Amino acid sequence: MDGVVRPRGSDSKRRNVSRCCQDQEGTNGRVEGMDVSEDQEEDCTGGPGASDGSPERTQARFGNRTRSNKIKRLFMQRKAKIAAGRATRLEAKKPVEVEECTPMEVDNGKDQVCVLSKPIFVMSDCTGESAAHTCRAALGQFEVCRDLSCPTNLAIYRFLTEEKEVFEIVRQAAKEDALIVYTLVEKRMKQAVESACKLYKVNSVDMWSNLLEEMEVHLEKRRIGVPLGRRNIGSRELGPDYFKMIEAVEYTRKQDDGALPENWKDADILLLGVSRTGKTPLSIYLGQRGLKVANLPLVPGVPVPKQLYEIDQEKIFALLVDPHILHSIRTNRLSNLGIKSNESYDDLRKIREELSEAKNLYAQNPVWPVIDVTNTGVEESAARIMRIISERQDPEHTTPHMYRLFHPEEH
């Protein structure tokens, strides 16, 4: 005994605080996101709050007890919150997959995000891309958003296999007043959607049934009724188109951003454009359709490689975009990267000069089709390019123009 009367449990309190300090080791005085003051740390490390047997130290320990208990309580609350979140994630079998839309900064300084007035839920027993693409195309008929390519409240539920999942999704749709759009092949799943929508009074659109029924009559054959993703892949041989696609994707990946110009002679398409005109995503999309695509960024003051003029000039496609839209895209990109404004990159006057230089290059090469990608999705731009290629290969068997071409001098 050292002659100091210690209150009951004081040693255990100190041990608890010490354990708390051990947990925060290496975090510079933070316990799972909580600030810890210097005197609270000293309570564990032999500072003013530590007990050495003197009355002064005992009084300091009493003064710090409240703070120590608070740290311990907050620490335990934080651990409980993390554990609860982990349990919630484990219980969720089918999380909602939402097409996210990046906010676009416009000239008035306000951020605009693509949000539909009411949500749309897409349900599928496969990838859901068919229904999602159709919904996006249909949304183009409504002036509801600046960027319809990725509305924030278009949710896609993929690879559904159980009726229970269907009822859960429809119940959520009822709460959010959402429209259900579904592409389900199996009869039991289709009936589950119909029953659930009737039960919860949710509007729905069946995108497959009428088409499949009409095709059965037209082809005089019965449908398989099995989702694509669940068919026996061993019964299907990989054809030449598959390997052509793999080869094209690999080539496109290697030829991004002006790389390896000596290989451009092997390309089916070469895309030209200033920075942030969507060359890379457009290249990848075309590559997935079996076309070998290279792309070259046009940089002010930097001459294009000589190999550009050594390849078939009909393979070259030039991209242009509205300067205000390009300014918004570049400004938003710098903001996302945490980089301050760069006059040579996101200044509107510089952007106009950059686009003017690109137009002059395009005008000198009239054989290059110029595609306006302003407010245009990757799919639409790709369709325009493939349409031009098709017309060049067989001009006598093409339907009227479905794409918009323009000469640089017009802009």
XYZ file of C-alpha atoms in Angstrom:
411
model
C 0.000 0.000 0.000
C 1.323 3.496 -0.829
C -0.971 5.418 1.553
C -3.302 6.641 -1.211
C -6.931 5.614 -1.069
C -7.969 4.515 -4.565
C -11.665 4.368 -5.501
C -13.140 0.983 -6.302
C -12.529 -0.075 -9.901
C -9.948 2.628 -10.667
C -7.375 0.071 -11.826
C -9.863 -1.518 -14.197
C -10.765 1.900 -15.564
C -7.110 2.591 -16.267
C -6.727 -0.775 -17.936
C -9.716 -0.037 -20.168
C -8.241 3.288 -21.188
C -4.873 1.638 -21.842
C -6.582 -0.908 -24.068
C -8.273 1.962 -25.917
C -4.920 3.637 -26.456
C -3.424 0.405 -27.767
C -6.212 0.237 -30.334
C -5.346 3.718 -31.559
C -1.617 2.951 -31.895
C -0.316 4.148 -35.225
C -3.341 6.352 -35.924
C -1.919 9.640 -34.614
C -4.371 10.012 -31.797
C -7.529 8.864 -33.614
C -9.866 6.069 -32.603
C -11.754 4.901 -35.727
C -12.318 8.440 -36.934
C -12.515 10.180 -33.481
C -10.085 12.881 -32.383
C -8.221 12.205 -29.131
C -6.765 15.181 -27.268
C -3.251 15.245 -25.847
C -4.346 15.022 -22.223
C -6.504 12.014 -23.067
C -3.501 10.294 -24.628
C -1.350 11.168 -21.631
C -3.852 9.404 -19.399
C -2.603 6.185 -21.026
C 1.055 7.023 -21.539
C 2.244 8.229 -18.144
C 1.298 11.921 -18.520
C -0.789 13.972 -16.104
C -3.560 11.371 -16.005
C -1.318 8.431 -15.006
C -1.230 7.165 -11.426
C 2.093 7.252 -9.551
C 0.625 7.202 -5.995
C 0.556 10.976 -5.304
C -2.677 12.818 -4.388
C -2.142 15.194 -7.340
C -2.007 12.283 -9.790
C -5.096 10.706 -8.194
C -7.018 13.969 -8.584
C -5.936 14.229 -12.258
C -7.069 10.688 -12.798
C -10.546 11.545 -11.406
C -10.686 14.593 -13.697
C -9.887 12.531 -16.767
C -12.188 9.624 -15.936
C -15.151 11.202 -17.753
C -13.113 11.804 -20.897
C -11.698 8.282 -20.793
C -15.130 6.749 -20.431
C -16.358 8.858 -23.329
C -13.543 7.617 -25.561
C -14.279 4.029 -24.622
C -18.014 4.472 -25.209
C -17.516 6.097 -28.612
C -15.010 3.431 -29.577
C -17.451 0.648 -28.698
C -20.263 2.425 -30.556
C -18.029 2.650 -33.621
C -17.211 -1.072 -33.437
C -20.918 -1.911 -33.089
C -21.749 0.256 -36.122
C -19.100 -1.467 -38.257
C -20.328 -4.906 -37.162
C -23.950 -3.954 -37.952
C -22.967 -2.719 -41.403
C -21.063 -5.929 -42.113
C -24.074 -8.005 -41.063
C -26.361 -5.972 -43.313
C -24.083 -6.539 -46.311
C -23.993 -10.261 -45.667
C -27.781 -10.444 -45.552
C -28.247 -8.575 -48.838
C -28.189 -11.195 -51.588
C -29.147 -8.971 -54.511
C -27.957 -5.390 -54.065
C -29.476 -2.828 -56.374
C -27.234 -2.017 -59.304
C -27.758 1.613 -60.203
C -26.467 3.342 -63.294
C -24.645 6.278 -61.745
C -24.387 9.612 -63.515
C -21.521 12.029 -62.971
C -22.685 15.581 -62.243
C -22.032 17.916 -65.156
C -20.919 21.478 -64.467
C -22.545 23.971 -66.804
C -21.903 27.605 -67.588
C -24.199 28.949 -64.879
C -21.988 27.272 -62.262
C -24.601 24.778 -61.095
C -24.142 21.024 -61.133
C -26.785 19.080 -63.018
C -27.362 15.417 -62.367
C -29.516 13.201 -64.518
C -32.496 12.299 -62.310
C -35.785 11.039 -63.706
C -38.997 12.425 -62.225
C -39.870 8.847 -61.225
C -37.517 5.826 -61.011
C -37.453 2.906 -63.425
C -36.568 -0.628 -62.297
C -35.220 -3.032 -64.929
C -35.515 -6.737 -64.062
C -33.776 -9.491 -65.988
C -32.721 -13.130 -65.692
C -29.533 -12.236 -67.587
C -27.462 -9.029 -67.862
C -30.418 -6.679 -68.296
C -28.598 -4.681 -70.943
C -31.273 -5.203 -73.616
C -33.966 -3.614 -71.478
C -31.626 -0.926 -70.145
C -30.561 0.142 -73.652
C -34.173 0.217 -74.787
C -35.159 2.354 -71.794
C -32.347 4.812 -72.474
C -33.360 5.046 -76.115
C -36.996 5.640 -75.139
C -35.965 8.323 -72.635
C -34.465 10.223 -75.548
C -38.049 11.097 -76.505
C -38.558 13.032 -73.266
C -36.889 16.288 -72.287
C -36.278 15.183 -68.713
C -32.517 15.371 -68.417
C -29.413 16.868 -69.925
C -27.647 13.511 -70.060
C -29.929 10.533 -70.651
C -27.118 7.992 -71.016
C -26.938 7.236 -67.292
C -29.869 8.455 -65.159
C -29.181 8.011 -61.463
C -32.506 6.340 -60.705
C -32.528 3.718 -63.464
C -31.880 0.588 -61.387
C -30.961 -2.743 -62.996
C -31.599 -6.045 -61.208
C -29.608 -8.759 -62.965
C -29.566 -12.574 -63.002
C -32.814 -13.037 -61.084
C -33.629 -16.681 -60.382
C -36.134 -16.760 -57.496
C -39.741 -15.598 -57.227
C -38.971 -14.273 -53.751
C -36.485 -11.821 -55.220
C -39.108 -10.610 -57.672
C -41.608 -9.846 -54.894
C -38.972 -7.966 -52.883
C -38.064 -5.785 -55.870
C -41.682 -5.049 -56.771
C -42.447 -4.169 -53.156
C -39.586 -1.668 -53.235
C -40.868 -0.315 -56.554
C -44.245 0.300 -54.936
C -42.589 2.329 -52.169
C -40.682 4.477 -54.687
C -43.505 4.697 -57.260
C -41.242 3.097 -59.880
C -42.073 1.604 -63.262
C -41.070 -2.052 -63.727
C -39.542 -3.022 -67.090
C -38.620 -6.679 -67.394
C -37.083 -9.196 -69.776
C -37.724 -12.591 -68.180
C -37.741 -15.780 -70.246
C -38.942 -18.357 -67.725
C -42.711 -18.600 -67.389
C -42.665 -18.920 -63.581
C -40.607 -15.720 -63.229
C -42.868 -13.832 -65.620
C -45.926 -14.949 -63.652
C -44.235 -13.885 -60.414
C -43.755 -10.357 -61.753
C -47.353 -10.157 -62.929
C -48.643 -11.371 -59.553
C -46.398 -9.052 -57.570
C -47.284 -6.016 -59.685
C -50.971 -6.780 -59.291
C -50.565 -7.230 -55.530
C -48.616 -4.008 -54.977
C -50.367 -2.034 -57.754
C -47.170 -1.311 -59.710
C -47.175 -0.503 -63.432
C -45.025 -2.836 -65.531
C -43.895 -3.441 -69.118
C -43.101 -6.924 -70.467
C -40.545 -6.398 -73.227
C -40.147 -10.039 -74.309
C -43.439 -11.934 -74.382
C -45.141 -10.329 -77.395
C -41.937 -10.437 -79.436
C -41.259 -14.089 -78.620
C -44.846 -15.108 -79.359
C -44.808 -13.387 -82.742
C -41.433 -14.953 -83.576
C -42.761 -18.398 -82.698
C -45.583 -17.904 -85.197
C -43.313 -16.404 -87.842
C -40.539 -19.007 -87.553
C -42.899 -21.887 -86.842
C -40.688 -23.009 -83.990
C -41.037 -23.074 -80.205
C -38.800 -21.025 -77.985
C -36.325 -22.713 -75.611
C -37.512 -20.811 -72.551
C -34.113 -20.848 -70.827
C -32.136 -17.648 -70.043
C -28.961 -17.242 -72.085
C -26.718 -17.216 -69.036
C -27.975 -20.615 -67.863
C -27.622 -22.625 -71.029
C -25.056 -25.394 -71.219
C -22.054 -23.618 -72.684
C -20.467 -26.965 -73.508
C -23.106 -27.491 -76.182
C -22.084 -24.336 -78.012
C -18.852 -24.080 -79.948
C -16.965 -20.797 -80.001
C -17.100 -19.597 -83.588
C -14.715 -17.392 -85.580
C -16.665 -14.239 -84.665
C -15.819 -14.762 -81.002
C -12.086 -15.045 -81.642
C -12.226 -12.084 -83.999
C -13.779 -10.029 -81.213
C -11.092 -11.085 -78.723
C -8.354 -10.156 -81.188
C -9.990 -6.791 -81.901
C -10.365 -5.913 -78.210
C -6.720 -6.786 -77.531
C -5.557 -4.692 -80.490
C -7.739 -1.749 -79.421
C -6.413 -1.890 -75.868
C -2.802 -1.673 -77.063
C -3.471 1.123 -79.565
C -5.084 3.570 -77.127
C -4.002 7.215 -76.889
C -1.766 7.264 -79.971
C 0.365 4.291 -78.936
C 2.355 2.239 -81.459
C 1.564 4.184 -84.674
C 3.554 1.603 -86.660
C 0.603 -0.784 -86.086
C -2.046 1.584 -87.455
C -1.843 -0.154 -90.847
C -3.671 -3.104 -89.243
C -6.528 -0.986 -87.895
C -10.079 -1.081 -89.221
C -10.761 2.377 -87.765
C -8.608 5.225 -86.485
C -10.302 7.895 -84.372
C -9.004 11.463 -84.172
C -10.045 14.090 -81.655
C -8.923 16.536 -78.998
C -8.712 15.413 -75.391
C -11.993 14.271 -73.716
C -14.035 13.755 -76.892
C -14.693 10.140 -75.924
C -12.155 8.405 -78.160
C -11.260 5.618 -75.725
C -14.784 4.463 -74.746
C -15.848 4.657 -78.385
C -12.797 2.605 -79.388
C -13.541 -0.073 -76.800
C -17.205 -0.242 -77.817
C -16.275 -0.721 -81.478
C -13.586 -3.219 -80.497
C -16.199 -5.340 -78.737
C -17.993 -5.503 -82.068
C -14.979 -7.038 -83.763
C -13.345 -3.895 -85.179
C -9.683 -3.115 -84.580
C -9.595 0.498 -83.474
C -6.725 2.880 -82.815
C -7.128 6.433 -81.570
C -4.941 9.525 -81.643
C -5.366 12.584 -79.396
C -4.792 15.923 -81.109
C -2.565 18.077 -78.920
C -2.066 21.781 -79.742
C 1.365 22.449 -81.202
C 2.196 18.747 -81.580
C 2.274 17.478 -85.191
C 0.459 14.239 -85.963
C 2.665 11.197 -86.684
C 3.560 10.615 -90.331
C 1.958 7.141 -90.118
C -1.435 8.870 -90.102
C -1.062 9.617 -93.812
C 0.426 6.229 -94.684
C -2.720 4.235 -93.925
C -5.987 4.007 -95.886
C -7.525 7.459 -95.310
C -11.059 6.046 -95.386
C -10.315 4.318 -92.089
C -9.925 7.665 -90.324
C -12.869 9.244 -88.473
C -12.646 12.699 -86.906
C -14.523 13.685 -83.747
C -15.761 17.148 -82.744
C -17.741 18.427 -79.773
C -19.325 21.692 -78.704
C -16.738 23.851 -76.864
C -19.069 24.568 -73.924
C -19.732 20.870 -73.397
C -16.016 20.100 -73.649
C -15.291 22.861 -71.141
C -17.806 21.298 -68.724
C -16.298 17.823 -69.138
C -12.729 18.995 -68.588
C -13.609 21.191 -65.616
C -15.463 18.334 -63.978
C -12.554 15.949 -64.632
C -10.054 18.282 -62.942
C -12.431 18.711 -60.007
C -12.779 14.931 -59.579
C -8.997 14.564 -59.631
C -8.598 17.324 -57.043
C -6.568 19.446 -59.458
C -6.875 23.215 -59.712
C -7.938 24.858 -62.950
C -5.376 24.610 -65.757
C -5.598 27.407 -68.318
C -4.097 25.297 -71.076
C -6.655 22.523 -70.476
C -10.009 23.860 -69.266
C -9.960 27.525 -70.277
C -12.859 28.115 -72.696
C -10.819 30.409 -74.938
C -8.045 27.813 -75.206
C -10.601 25.090 -75.896
C -12.034 27.111 -78.783
C -8.550 27.543 -80.228
C -7.864 23.819 -79.817
C -11.062 22.862 -81.605
C -10.395 25.414 -84.337
C -6.986 23.842 -84.956
C -8.605 20.405 -85.154
C -11.223 21.675 -87.641
C -8.489 23.107 -89.849
C -6.803 19.698 -89.918
C -10.094 18.007 -90.777
C -10.779 20.524 -93.564
C -7.445 19.679 -95.151
C -8.526 16.034 -95.327
C -12.115 16.016 -96.646
C -12.143 12.225 -97.000
C -12.282 11.950 -93.188
C -15.914 11.852 -91.972
C -16.419 14.287 -89.104
C -18.737 13.054 -86.345
C -20.332 15.458 -83.878
C -20.354 13.684 -80.497
C -22.015 16.541 -78.591
C -24.557 15.083 -76.133
C -24.313 11.779 -78.002
C -23.944 8.368 -76.385
C -21.194 5.928 -77.321
C -23.719 3.598 -78.942
C -25.057 6.312 -81.251
C -21.595 7.507 -82.289
C -20.559 3.913 -82.980
C -23.713 3.323 -85.026
C -22.911 6.337 -87.178
C -19.397 5.101 -87.851
C -20.508 1.552 -88.658
C -23.190 2.975 -90.920
C -20.600 4.901 -92.931
C -18.406 1.820 -93.240
C -21.382 -0.227 -94.425
C -22.342 2.356 -97.056
C -18.811 2.539 -98.368
C -18.629 -1.231 -98.736
C -22.024 -1.623 -100.414
C -23.491 1.749 -101.421
C -26.314 0.188 -103.463
C -27.865 -1.690 -100.538
C -28.169 0.926 -97.831
C -31.146 2.742 -96.402
C -31.263 6.561 -96.096
C -28.708 8.241 -93.839
C -29.292 7.740 -90.121
C -26.263 9.688 -88.936
C -25.323 13.352 -88.931
C -22.227 14.375 -90.860
C -21.016 17.914 -91.223
C -18.089 19.730 -92.710
C -15.775 21.562 -90.284
C -16.300 24.843 -92.167
C -19.963 24.804 -91.136
C -19.046 25.173 -87.429
